[in-house]
Amino acid sequence: QGLRPTYTDLIVKALALALCDHPLLNAEFSEEGIRLLEHRHIGVAVAVEGGLLVPVVRDADVLTLREIAAETNRLAGLARAGLVL
């Protein structure tokens, strides 16, 4: 059973899959030029006292929607507890 996915979880999955289809959007600038990234990590903003933290769902493209829901829930809990840097 587990957690029911939220709209945020759906957006995380959709973004990760979109990055697979459009690899130039999953890139960074380096001294050598544009470097394509091989992993699809998606940051999720979490409201905490005093501002926002953005924990990262790693390799979201290969996680199932339920796995993403569990991970966003876990990361949000850690962020709210002040345990995410």
mmCIF file with all atom_site columns, C-alpha atoms in Angstrom:
data_model
loop_
_atom_site.group_PDB
_atom_site.id
_atom_site.type_symbol
_atom_site.label_atom_id
_atom_site.label_alt_id
_atom_site.label_comp_id
_atom_site.label_asym_id
_atom_site.label_entity_id
_atom_site.label_seq_id
_atom_site.pdbx_PDB_ins_code
_atom_site.Cartn_x
_atom_site.Cartn_y
_atom_site.Cartn_z
_atom_site.occupancy
_atom_site.B_iso_or_equiv
_atom_site.pdbx_formal_charge
_atom_site.auth_seq_id
_atom_site.auth_comp_id
_atom_site.auth_asym_id
_atom_site.auth_atom_id
_atom_site.pdbx_PDB_model_num
ATOM 1  C CA . GLN A 1 1  ? 0.000  0.000  0.000   1.00 0.00 ? 1  GLN A CA 1
ATOM 2  C CA . GLY A 1 2  ? 2.213  2.847  1.231   1.00 0.00 ? 2  GLY A CA 1
ATOM 3  C CA . LEU A 1 3  ? 1.580  6.519  0.697   1.00 0.00 ? 3  LEU A CA 1
ATOM 4  C CA . ARG A 1 4  ? -0.728 7.863  -1.956  1.00 0.00 ? 4  ARG A CA 1
ATOM 5  C CA . PRO A 1 5  ? 1.168  10.014 -4.458  1.00 0.00 ? 5  PRO A CA 1
ATOM 6  C CA . THR A 1 6  ? 0.479  13.747 -4.363  1.00 0.00 ? 6  THR A CA 1
ATOM 7  C CA . TYR A 1 7  ? 0.425  16.235 -7.219  1.00 0.00 ? 7  TYR A CA 1
ATOM 8  C CA . THR A 1 8  ? 3.985  17.133 -6.240  1.00 0.00 ? 8  THR A CA 1
ATOM 9  C CA . ASP A 1 9  ? 5.034  13.508 -6.679  1.00 0.00 ? 9  ASP A CA 1
ATOM 10 C CA . LEU A 1 10 ? 3.407  13.416 -10.119 1.00 0.00 ? 10 LEU A CA 1
ATOM 11 C CA . ILE A 1 11 ? 5.268  16.588 -11.098 1.00 0.00 ? 11 ILE A CA 1
ATOM 12 C CA . VAL A 1 12 ? 8.590  15.149 -9.859  1.00 0.00 ? 12 VAL A CA 1
ATOM 13 C CA . LYS A 1 13 ? 8.077  12.032 -11.986 1.00 0.00 ? 13 LYS A CA 1
ATOM 14 C CA . ALA A 1 14 ? 6.954  14.022 -15.042 1.00 0.00 ? 14 ALA A CA 1
ATOM 15 C CA . LEU A 1 15 ? 9.965  16.354 -14.788 1.00 0.00 ? 15 LEU A CA 1
ATOM 16 C CA . ALA A 1 16 ? 12.379 13.442 -14.452 1.00 0.00 ? 16 ALA A CA 1
ATOM 17 C CA . LEU A 1 17 ? 10.915 11.704 -17.503 1.00 0.00 ? 17 LEU A CA 1
ATOM 18 C CA . ALA A 1 18 ? 10.970 14.966 -19.466 1.00 0.00 ? 18 ALA A CA 1
ATOM 19 C CA . LEU A 1 19 ? 14.686 15.289 -18.693 1.00 0.00 ? 19 LEU A CA 1
ATOM 20 C CA . CYS A 1 20 ? 15.203 11.837 -20.225 1.00 0.00 ? 20 CYS A CA 1
ATOM 21 C CA . ASP A 1 21 ? 13.529 13.023 -23.433 1.00 0.00 ? 21 ASP A CA 1
ATOM 22 C CA . HIS A 1 22 ? 15.281 16.417 -23.456 1.00 0.00 ? 22 HIS A CA 1
ATOM 23 C CA . PRO A 1 23 ? 18.824 15.858 -22.155 1.00 0.00 ? 23 PRO A CA 1
ATOM 24 C CA . LEU A 1 24 ? 19.974 19.408 -22.947 1.00 0.00 ? 24 LEU A CA 1
ATOM 25 C CA . LEU A 1 25 ? 17.705 20.584 -20.122 1.00 0.00 ? 25 LEU A CA 1
ATOM 26 C CA . ASN A 1 26 ? 19.628 18.331 -17.733 1.00 0.00 ? 26 ASN A CA 1
ATOM 27 C CA . ALA A 1 27 ? 23.011 19.972 -18.141 1.00 0.00 ? 27 ALA A CA 1
ATOM 28 C CA . GLU A 1 28 ? 25.430 22.340 -16.459 1.00 0.00 ? 28 GLU A CA 1
ATOM 29 C CA . PHE A 1 29 ? 28.043 24.787 -17.600 1.00 0.00 ? 29 PHE A CA 1
ATOM 30 C CA . SER A 1 30 ? 31.653 23.876 -16.914 1.00 0.00 ? 30 SER A CA 1
ATOM 31 C CA . GLU A 1 31 ? 35.011 25.246 -18.012 1.00 0.00 ? 31 GLU A CA 1
ATOM 32 C CA . GLU A 1 32 ? 34.923 22.794 -20.916 1.00 0.00 ? 32 GLU A CA 1
ATOM 33 C CA . GLY A 1 33 ? 31.456 23.938 -22.004 1.00 0.00 ? 33 GLY A CA 1
ATOM 34 C CA . ILE A 1 34 ? 28.053 22.375 -21.541 1.00 0.00 ? 34 ILE A CA 1
ATOM 35 C CA . ARG A 1 35 ? 28.177 19.064 -19.692 1.00 0.00 ? 35 ARG A CA 1
ATOM 36 C CA . LEU A 1 36 ? 25.180 16.737 -19.927 1.00 0.00 ? 36 LEU A CA 1
ATOM 37 C CA . LEU A 1 37 ? 24.274 15.124 -16.621 1.00 0.00 ? 37 LEU A CA 1
ATOM 38 C CA . GLU A 1 38 ? 23.546 11.412 -16.525 1.00 0.00 ? 38 GLU A CA 1
ATOM 39 C CA . HIS A 1 39 ? 21.265 11.409 -13.456 1.00 0.00 ? 39 HIS A CA 1
ATOM 40 C CA . ARG A 1 40 ? 17.844 13.015 -13.084 1.00 0.00 ? 40 ARG A CA 1
ATOM 41 C CA . HIS A 1 41 ? 17.712 14.510 -9.593  1.00 0.00 ? 41 HIS A CA 1
ATOM 42 C CA . ILE A 1 42 ? 14.740 16.752 -8.762  1.00 0.00 ? 42 ILE A CA 1
ATOM 43 C CA . GLY A 1 43 ? 14.691 19.292 -5.908  1.00 0.00 ? 43 GLY A CA 1
ATOM 44 C CA . VAL A 1 44 ? 11.453 19.722 -3.959  1.00 0.00 ? 44 VAL A CA 1
ATOM 45 C CA . ALA A 1 45 ? 10.916 22.901 -1.925  1.00 0.00 ? 45 ALA A CA 1
ATOM 46 C CA . VAL A 1 46 ? 9.795  22.311 1.675   1.00 0.00 ? 46 VAL A CA 1
ATOM 47 C CA . ALA A 1 47 ? 8.520  25.158 3.845   1.00 0.00 ? 47 ALA A CA 1
ATOM 48 C CA . VAL A 1 48 ? 10.312 25.254 7.192   1.00 0.00 ? 48 VAL A CA 1
ATOM 49 C CA . GLU A 1 49 ? 10.428 27.783 9.963   1.00 0.00 ? 49 GLU A CA 1
ATOM 50 C CA . GLY A 1 50 ? 12.381 30.722 8.610   1.00 0.00 ? 50 GLY A CA 1
ATOM 51 C CA . GLY A 1 51 ? 12.232 29.845 4.927   1.00 0.00 ? 51 GLY A CA 1
ATOM 52 C CA . LEU A 1 52 ? 12.564 26.989 2.476   1.00 0.00 ? 52 LEU A CA 1
ATOM 53 C CA . LEU A 1 53 ? 14.787 23.956 2.145   1.00 0.00 ? 53 LEU A CA 1
ATOM 54 C CA . VAL A 1 54 ? 15.129 22.034 -1.102  1.00 0.00 ? 54 VAL A CA 1
ATOM 55 C CA . PRO A 1 55 ? 15.899 18.362 -0.508  1.00 0.00 ? 55 PRO A CA 1
ATOM 56 C CA . VAL A 1 56 ? 16.645 16.337 -3.632  1.00 0.00 ? 56 VAL A CA 1
ATOM 57 C CA . VAL A 1 57 ? 14.893 13.224 -4.918  1.00 0.00 ? 57 VAL A CA 1
ATOM 58 C CA . ARG A 1 58 ? 17.779 11.379 -6.524  1.00 0.00 ? 58 ARG A CA 1
ATOM 59 C CA . ASP A 1 59 ? 17.383 9.377  -9.740  1.00 0.00 ? 59 ASP A CA 1
ATOM 60 C CA . ALA A 1 60 ? 13.676 10.216 -9.908  1.00 0.00 ? 60 ALA A CA 1
ATOM 61 C CA . ASP A 1 61 ? 13.440 8.876  -13.457 1.00 0.00 ? 61 ASP A CA 1
ATOM 62 C CA . VAL A 1 62 ? 13.983 5.275  -12.312 1.00 0.00 ? 62 VAL A CA 1
ATOM 63 C CA . LEU A 1 63 ? 11.819 5.440  -9.182  1.00 0.00 ? 63 LEU A CA 1
ATOM 64 C CA . THR A 1 64 ? 8.189  4.359  -9.268  1.00 0.00 ? 64 THR A CA 1
ATOM 65 C CA . LEU A 1 65 ? 5.549  6.902  -8.357  1.00 0.00 ? 65 LEU A CA 1
ATOM 66 C CA . ARG A 1 66 ? 5.067  5.194  -4.980  1.00 0.00 ? 66 ARG A CA 1
ATOM 67 C CA . GLU A 1 67 ? 8.825  5.280  -4.352  1.00 0.00 ? 67 GLU A CA 1
ATOM 68 C CA . ILE A 1 68 ? 8.855  8.989  -5.169  1.00 0.00 ? 68 ILE A CA 1
ATOM 69 C CA . ALA A 1 69 ? 5.930  9.539  -2.769  1.00 0.00 ? 69 ALA A CA 1
ATOM 70 C CA . ALA A 1 70 ? 7.791  7.714  -0.002  1.00 0.00 ? 70 ALA A CA 1
ATOM 71 C CA . GLU A 1 71 ? 11.003 9.638  -0.677  1.00 0.00 ? 71 GLU A CA 1
ATOM 72 C CA . THR A 1 72 ? 9.386  13.086 -0.824  1.00 0.00 ? 72 THR A CA 1
ATOM 73 C CA . ASN A 1 73 ? 7.538  12.295 2.407   1.00 0.00 ? 73 ASN A CA 1
ATOM 74 C CA . ARG A 1 74 ? 10.771 11.118 4.080   1.00 0.00 ? 74 ARG A CA 1
ATOM 75 C CA . LEU A 1 75 ? 12.763 14.129 2.879   1.00 0.00 ? 75 LEU A CA 1
ATOM 76 C CA . ALA A 1 76 ? 10.049 16.618 3.876   1.00 0.00 ? 76 ALA A CA 1
ATOM 77 C CA . GLY A 1 77 ? 9.951  15.099 7.360   1.00 0.00 ? 77 GLY A CA 1
ATOM 78 C CA . LEU A 1 78 ? 13.728 15.378 7.688   1.00 0.00 ? 78 LEU A CA 1
ATOM 79 C CA . ALA A 1 79 ? 13.648 18.972 6.439   1.00 0.00 ? 79 ALA A CA 1
ATOM 80 C CA . ARG A 1 80 ? 10.925 19.971 8.901   1.00 0.00 ? 80 ARG A CA 1
ATOM 81 C CA . ALA A 1 81 ? 12.872 18.296 11.711  1.00 0.00 ? 81 ALA A CA 1
ATOM 82 C CA . GLY A 1 82 ? 15.956 20.314 10.766  1.00 0.00 ? 82 GLY A CA 1
ATOM 83 C CA . LEU A 1 83 ? 17.903 17.221 9.740   1.00 0.00 ? 83 LEU A CA 1
ATOM 84 C CA . VAL A 1 84 ? 18.545 18.182 6.092   1.00 0.00 ? 84 VAL A CA 1
ATOM 85 C CA . LEU A 1 85 ? 21.427 20.496 5.243   1.00 0.00 ? 85 LEU A CA 1
#
